[in-house]
């Protein structure tokens, strides 16, 4: 532990900050459930749209409800001209999470939430529009093209890959994106969700809550870790190189991004799932270097520090195998987590009290102002 680090209460760890009916994290040591369903079960037997519906509306949809929901989301993929003009003005070297933040905020100007009765409509719109926002900006700023964001893809994951690459994805890539979106959808009182709930507790609007949450997710200790993990593994030549690089970092006491967790103690249940898909992608790609060095990192971190991969680590290789540029990794997280954020905003609103904790004062004792001439 670093010297002088105050642990008691630091980061509000271990303290309950409210109630939720949306998910459990680490309750049995490592599990993750959304509204009572194990995330593994959902990853194997449901699609992201079903999971989003579950999180936002409380139950898994019937086939008729799912068809209607997907048709609705599909109809909300287009972007207003004014938003496209704003996106076109954002420079290519901007971090895409800043584009997401601006895109969400601008949509809030154009399609404001005038009443909480509109909260579900606003949420569905954000869910449908986020892939369009990030890909419209990316393709315009990097390739100089103005894409049509209204694809006919059945699902959000495939829609994202289609917009990004200009062609419909393979079945395998569409499946992996779908599972990835399921894994990232919801996670109790994590930092970005808590941000959204604090904002909601002031009775602010949905776009403000989500814009704030995007800002919190951006940091490398939270969602930004999937990009940082990619930067870590990208130049590792093989397993031996991976071990050397990591040992050096551990000796320097660097944080290793994509490892550890604030709540899970032994494993993050999302890791085994995305790791398996990363292995399949490696085999399909015919180049398994990134997968192999990732496995070597996982083994070394457990051996040396008893630290395990969190959801972000194997997402790095998985996304890379699908030709997704590293800087778009965290925006994909946004495209998924908006479901959890919005559901928490709605839950907060349904039983609200402004979130306003206290602080222990550690500053100077009370004193008098000395007139400026005497200071
Ligand atoms: C989707 C997500 O947001 S998952 C999280 C993504 N973030 C990352 O991958 C960033 C890397 N990981 C971390 O920084 C941390 O593990 C966090 C932020 C996720 C959790 O932080 P905390 O709850 O403070 O971690 P925890 O209390 O378990 O840390 C225990 C010790 O292990 C160390 N540790 C934890 N994670 C790591 C890591 N990835 N690399 C090196 N050391 C680590 C801590 O520094 C701490 O050491 P100390 O007691 O000497 O200070
Ligand atoms: O719960 C956390 O602290 C971070 C996390 O894994 C997530 O938000 O998915």
XYZ file of C-alpha atoms and ligand atoms in Angstrom:
435
model
C 0.000 0.000 0.000
C 1.360 3.440 -0.833
C 2.574 5.306 2.240
C 0.079 7.555 3.935
C -2.856 6.219 1.928
C -6.046 6.675 3.941
C -8.150 3.617 3.429
C -11.122 3.924 5.729
C -14.008 5.154 3.632
C -11.678 6.047 0.737
C -13.601 5.959 -2.521
C -16.756 5.116 -0.496
C -15.624 1.503 -0.808
C -17.832 -1.002 0.928
C -20.491 1.556 1.819
C -24.008 1.230 0.506
C -25.038 4.423 -1.252
C -28.602 3.403 -2.052
C -30.808 0.587 -3.302
C -31.186 -0.911 -6.759
C -33.301 -3.611 -8.344
C -31.218 -3.584 -11.524
C -28.157 -5.720 -10.864
C -25.944 -7.465 -8.336
C -22.164 -7.348 -8.554
C -19.972 -9.836 -6.741
C -22.699 -10.925 -4.356
C -21.529 -14.529 -4.304
C -17.898 -13.467 -4.657
C -17.771 -13.117 -8.395
C -21.247 -13.177 -9.944
C -23.075 -10.577 -11.996
C -26.824 -10.559 -12.484
C -29.161 -8.225 -14.368
C -32.646 -8.204 -12.826
C -32.018 -11.697 -11.452
C -30.517 -13.262 -14.595
C -26.887 -14.393 -14.629
C -24.887 -12.483 -17.231
C -23.497 -15.779 -18.562
C -27.006 -17.087 -19.128
C -27.940 -13.854 -20.895
C -24.775 -13.964 -23.015
C -25.620 -17.474 -24.160
C -29.386 -17.230 -24.519
C -30.312 -13.631 -25.274
C -29.354 -10.751 -27.543
C -28.332 -7.247 -26.529
C -31.720 -5.813 -27.507
C -33.443 -8.332 -25.231
C -31.059 -7.428 -22.415
C -31.566 -3.686 -22.941
C -35.322 -4.258 -22.855
C -34.925 -6.309 -19.664
C -32.846 -3.634 -17.937
C -35.027 -0.734 -19.058
C -38.494 -2.263 -18.901
C -38.075 -4.885 -16.158
C -38.695 -8.207 -17.956
C -37.321 -10.062 -20.959
C -39.519 -9.262 -23.975
C -41.832 -11.648 -25.757
C -41.050 -12.180 -29.452
C -43.701 -9.595 -30.403
C -42.325 -7.058 -27.913
C -38.771 -7.658 -29.150
C -39.765 -7.247 -32.795
C -41.515 -3.976 -31.995
C -38.577 -2.757 -29.878
C -36.007 -3.527 -32.565
C -38.148 -1.878 -35.233
C -38.466 1.186 -33.036
C -34.723 1.415 -32.366
C -33.993 0.923 -36.057
C -36.236 3.885 -36.846
C -34.265 6.109 -34.453
C -30.819 5.714 -36.081
C -30.914 8.905 -38.148
C -29.227 12.093 -36.898
C -30.611 15.644 -37.135
C -28.774 17.920 -39.591
C -27.711 20.311 -36.817
C -26.032 17.456 -34.928
C -24.233 16.283 -38.060
C -22.935 19.819 -38.583
C -21.579 19.912 -35.026
C -19.926 16.494 -35.473
C -18.328 17.663 -38.716
C -16.673 20.524 -36.841
C -14.974 18.284 -34.268
C -11.310 17.727 -35.227
C -10.022 14.267 -36.138
C -7.542 14.237 -33.259
C -10.262 14.716 -30.637
C -10.712 11.800 -28.278
C -13.871 9.962 -29.399
C -15.207 9.986 -25.828
C -15.273 13.776 -26.079
C -17.247 13.355 -29.301
C -19.735 11.136 -27.450
C -20.040 13.704 -24.677
C -20.655 16.523 -27.147
C -22.973 14.395 -29.278
C -25.122 13.504 -26.290
C -25.216 17.069 -25.064
C -26.071 18.459 -28.510
C -28.894 15.963 -28.887
C -30.142 17.291 -25.554
C -30.343 20.745 -27.123
C -32.195 19.512 -30.182
C -34.470 16.922 -28.579
C -34.698 18.039 -24.946
C -36.420 15.991 -22.276
C -39.255 18.373 -21.399
C -40.932 15.997 -18.975
C -39.894 12.853 -17.094
C -42.808 11.189 -18.896
C -40.491 11.257 -21.945
C -37.638 9.377 -20.229
C -38.119 6.069 -22.040
C -38.417 7.783 -25.430
C -35.227 9.746 -24.763
C -33.404 6.596 -23.663
C -34.410 4.608 -26.741
C -33.282 7.511 -28.883
C -29.856 7.636 -27.204
C -29.456 3.873 -27.507
C -30.247 4.015 -31.209
C -28.291 7.200 -31.957
C -24.973 6.634 -30.154
C -23.447 4.267 -32.761
C -24.547 6.718 -35.455
C -22.995 9.672 -33.616
C -19.574 8.102 -33.132
C -19.377 6.515 -36.585
C -20.659 9.615 -38.416
C -17.936 11.695 -36.769
C -15.244 9.032 -37.243
C -15.931 8.431 -40.921
C -16.250 12.155 -41.696
C -13.133 13.236 -39.789
C -10.942 10.285 -40.825
C -12.214 9.276 -44.279
C -13.909 12.489 -45.420
C -17.248 10.736 -46.082
C -20.731 11.635 -44.906
C -22.265 8.255 -44.116
C -25.923 7.358 -44.121
C -26.476 6.197 -40.535
C -29.761 4.435 -41.246
C -28.648 0.866 -41.953
C -31.027 -2.067 -42.130
C -28.997 -4.203 -39.700
C -31.142 -6.137 -37.313
C -29.007 -5.417 -34.251
C -27.074 -2.545 -32.722
C -23.710 -4.359 -32.671
C -23.869 -5.245 -36.357
C -25.128 -1.742 -37.149
C -22.078 -0.240 -35.431
C -19.630 -2.433 -37.364
C -21.475 -1.757 -40.621
C -21.244 2.020 -40.157
C -17.594 1.818 -39.157
C -16.396 -0.428 -41.984
C -18.891 0.473 -44.698
C -20.028 -3.131 -45.064
C -22.131 -5.597 -43.099
C -20.025 -7.629 -40.623
C -19.466 -11.388 -40.677
C -21.754 -13.510 -38.531
C -18.929 -14.084 -36.046
C -18.161 -10.372 -35.663
C -21.845 -9.492 -35.298
C -22.155 -12.143 -32.582
C -19.099 -10.988 -30.651
C -20.270 -7.368 -30.740
C -23.662 -8.467 -29.481
C -22.150 -10.397 -26.551
C -19.797 -7.525 -25.774
C -22.722 -5.097 -25.552
C -24.490 -7.507 -23.174
C -21.414 -7.700 -20.931
C -21.030 -3.931 -20.696
C -24.729 -3.070 -20.238
C -25.072 -2.651 -16.490
C -22.939 -2.803 -13.335
C -24.648 -1.458 -10.219
C -23.091 1.643 -8.579
C -19.900 1.942 -10.628
C -18.391 5.438 -10.989
C -20.175 6.472 -14.194
C -23.540 5.140 -13.066
C -23.162 6.837 -9.722
C -22.392 10.056 -11.602
C -25.647 9.642 -13.518
C -27.587 9.001 -10.312
C -26.111 12.015 -8.519
C -27.093 14.173 -11.469
C -30.574 12.578 -11.584
C -31.034 13.232 -7.866
C -31.078 16.985 -8.531
C -34.026 16.308 -10.895
C -31.880 17.167 -13.891
C -32.660 15.919 -17.416
C -31.630 12.579 -18.963
C -29.110 14.100 -21.402
C -27.268 15.829 -18.554
C -27.147 12.596 -16.533
C -25.788 10.618 -19.487
C -23.351 13.340 -20.555
C -21.895 13.396 -17.043
C -21.684 9.606 -16.999
C -19.749 9.624 -20.280
C -17.219 11.963 -18.661
C -16.770 9.537 -15.756
C -16.491 6.486 -17.973
C -13.762 8.137 -20.034
C -11.019 7.776 -17.390
C -8.474 4.919 -17.568
C -9.435 3.630 -14.110
C -12.931 2.929 -15.477
C -14.068 2.439 -19.098
C -10.927 3.896 -20.603
C -9.048 0.786 -19.415
C -9.955 -1.201 -22.549
C -7.994 1.290 -24.677
C -5.133 1.372 -22.167
C -5.027 -2.452 -22.200
C -4.696 -2.413 -25.985
C -1.813 0.044 -25.754
C -0.169 -2.302 -23.271
C -0.410 -5.483 -25.382
C -0.109 -4.153 -28.919
C 3.689 -4.315 -29.148
C 4.232 -7.487 -27.123
C 5.970 -9.891 -29.483
C 5.271 -13.160 -27.691
C 4.628 -14.666 -24.248
C 8.211 -14.126 -23.028
C 8.139 -10.501 -24.143
C 4.784 -10.041 -22.397
C 6.242 -11.354 -19.142
C 9.337 -9.093 -19.411
C 7.276 -6.001 -20.114
C 4.863 -6.690 -17.292
C 7.566 -7.558 -14.775
C 9.231 -4.226 -15.562
C 5.982 -2.409 -14.994
C 5.326 -4.213 -11.744
C 8.833 -3.389 -10.507
C 8.136 0.277 -11.295
C 4.805 -0.094 -9.454
C 2.832 0.951 -12.535
C -0.890 0.275 -12.642
C -1.662 -2.449 -15.146
C -4.787 -1.456 -16.984
C -7.472 -4.092 -17.422
C -6.632 -5.793 -14.107
C -8.242 -5.581 -10.685
C -11.639 -4.441 -9.590
C -13.232 -2.351 -6.881
C -15.835 -5.016 -6.001
C -14.867 -8.428 -7.396
C -12.193 -10.158 -5.340
C -11.190 -13.262 -7.351
C -12.495 -12.814 -10.884
C -14.727 -10.688 -13.066
C -17.355 -13.026 -14.557
C -17.366 -11.057 -17.804
C -13.715 -11.905 -18.420
C -14.144 -15.629 -19.075
C -16.879 -14.857 -21.608
C -15.075 -12.237 -23.671
C -11.825 -14.219 -23.387
C -13.483 -17.203 -25.061
C -14.716 -14.994 -27.903
C -11.292 -13.410 -28.267
C -9.818 -16.895 -28.713
C -12.372 -17.668 -31.426
C -11.600 -14.408 -33.188
C -7.871 -15.146 -33.006
C -8.433 -18.524 -34.661
C -10.628 -16.967 -37.357
C -8.004 -14.270 -37.966
C -5.172 -16.761 -38.336
C -3.015 -14.614 -36.036
C -3.262 -15.377 -32.368
C -0.359 -13.229 -31.072
C -2.555 -10.760 -29.211
C -4.589 -13.520 -27.656
C -1.495 -15.445 -26.566
C 0.234 -12.422 -25.007
C -3.024 -11.547 -23.225
C -3.170 -15.030 -21.731
C 0.466 -14.675 -20.647
C -0.329 -11.334 -18.966
C -3.295 -12.885 -17.184
C -1.159 -15.730 -15.807
C 1.672 -13.464 -14.704
C -0.595 -10.958 -12.953
C -2.261 -13.724 -10.986
C 1.071 -15.361 -10.147
C 2.753 -12.111 -9.054
C -0.066 -10.013 -7.602
C -3.181 -12.199 -7.370
C -4.801 -9.670 -9.696
C -7.260 -10.911 -12.315
C -8.471 -9.547 -15.650
C -11.542 -7.345 -15.460
C -14.092 -6.980 -18.290
C -11.796 -4.654 -20.201
C -8.663 -6.740 -20.696
C -9.717 -9.323 -23.285
C -12.027 -6.793 -24.886
C -8.851 -5.152 -26.186
C -7.765 -8.118 -28.321
C -11.367 -8.982 -29.258
C -12.093 -5.495 -30.592
C -8.722 -5.337 -32.333
C -9.438 -8.619 -34.127
C -12.601 -6.985 -35.477
C -10.543 -4.103 -36.923
C -11.962 -1.570 -34.515
C -9.571 1.364 -33.977
C -8.377 1.458 -30.354
C -9.736 4.931 -29.720
C -13.272 3.712 -30.419
C -13.177 1.019 -27.714
C -14.574 3.137 -24.885
C -17.313 4.724 -27.031
C -18.624 1.180 -27.669
C -18.886 0.825 -23.894
C -21.068 3.968 -23.935
C -23.310 2.504 -26.664
C -24.049 -0.369 -24.277
C -23.874 1.194 -20.800
C -26.394 3.898 -21.703
C -29.000 1.233 -20.893
C -27.718 0.841 -17.334
C -27.254 4.578 -16.836
C -30.762 5.404 -18.026
C -32.331 2.624 -15.956
C -30.543 3.964 -12.873
C -31.702 7.500 -13.639
C -35.280 6.212 -13.835
C -34.853 4.232 -10.613
C -33.408 7.263 -8.832
C -36.286 9.431 -10.019
C -38.838 6.898 -8.836
C -37.705 7.233 -5.215
C -35.611 10.358 -5.067
C -33.760 12.240 -2.418
C -30.953 14.562 -3.457
C -27.597 12.780 -3.050
C -25.564 14.996 -0.797
C -23.092 13.256 1.529
C -20.948 15.014 4.111
C -17.182 15.487 4.251
C -14.722 15.294 7.135
C -13.036 18.688 7.305
C -9.235 18.451 7.367
C -8.366 22.082 6.580
C -6.977 24.916 8.734
C -8.713 26.014 11.947
C -11.088 29.035 11.810
C -9.179 32.316 11.342
C -9.690 36.011 10.609
C -9.066 37.777 7.310
C -5.929 39.920 7.528
C -6.423 43.182 5.572
C -4.633 42.922 2.219
C -2.143 45.677 3.081
C -0.924 43.616 6.065
C -0.536 40.206 4.366
C -15.195 -1.789 -16.632
C -14.366 -1.261 -15.550
O -14.439 -0.093 -15.270
S -13.399 -2.352 -14.721
C -12.060 -1.360 -14.057
C -11.173 -0.884 -15.180
N -9.991 -0.225 -14.641
C -8.757 -0.754 -14.762
O -8.544 -1.817 -15.325
C -7.642 0.079 -14.195
C -6.660 -0.778 -13.411
N -7.232 -1.180 -12.158
C -7.282 -0.335 -11.086
O -6.783 0.801 -11.132
C -7.994 -0.801 -9.838
O -7.930 -2.197 -9.741
C -9.454 -0.338 -9.785
C -9.564 1.180 -10.031
C -10.290 -1.060 -10.848
C -10.024 -0.669 -8.413
O -9.337 0.106 -7.488
P -9.342 -0.240 -5.934
O -10.701 -0.632 -5.520
O -8.699 0.888 -5.236
O -8.414 -1.532 -5.915
P -7.999 -2.449 -4.690
O -8.427 -1.824 -3.400
O -8.455 -3.810 -4.998
O -6.420 -2.390 -4.776
C -5.643 -3.160 -3.916
C -4.203 -2.977 -4.232
O -3.901 -3.543 -5.500
C -3.313 -2.590 -6.353
N -3.860 -2.730 -7.672
C -5.170 -2.804 -7.964
N -5.305 -2.890 -9.299
C -4.067 -2.866 -9.818
C -3.581 -2.910 -11.135
N -4.399 -2.982 -12.167
N -2.251 -2.864 -11.325
C -1.417 -2.787 -10.291
N -1.823 -2.732 -9.002
C -3.134 -2.769 -8.785
C -3.737 -1.253 -5.778
O -2.835 -0.214 -6.139
C -3.750 -1.536 -4.305
O -2.444 -1.458 -3.849
P -2.103 -0.620 -2.541
O -2.970 -1.244 -1.492
O -0.642 -0.833 -2.404
O -2.486 0.775 -2.853
O -18.156 -1.702 -11.273
C -17.144 -1.004 -11.468
O -16.571 -0.347 -10.565
C -16.560 -0.900 -12.817
C -17.081 -1.892 -13.784
O -16.641 -3.022 -13.821
C -18.157 -1.501 -14.674
O -18.674 -0.383 -14.550
O -18.523 -2.299 -15.553
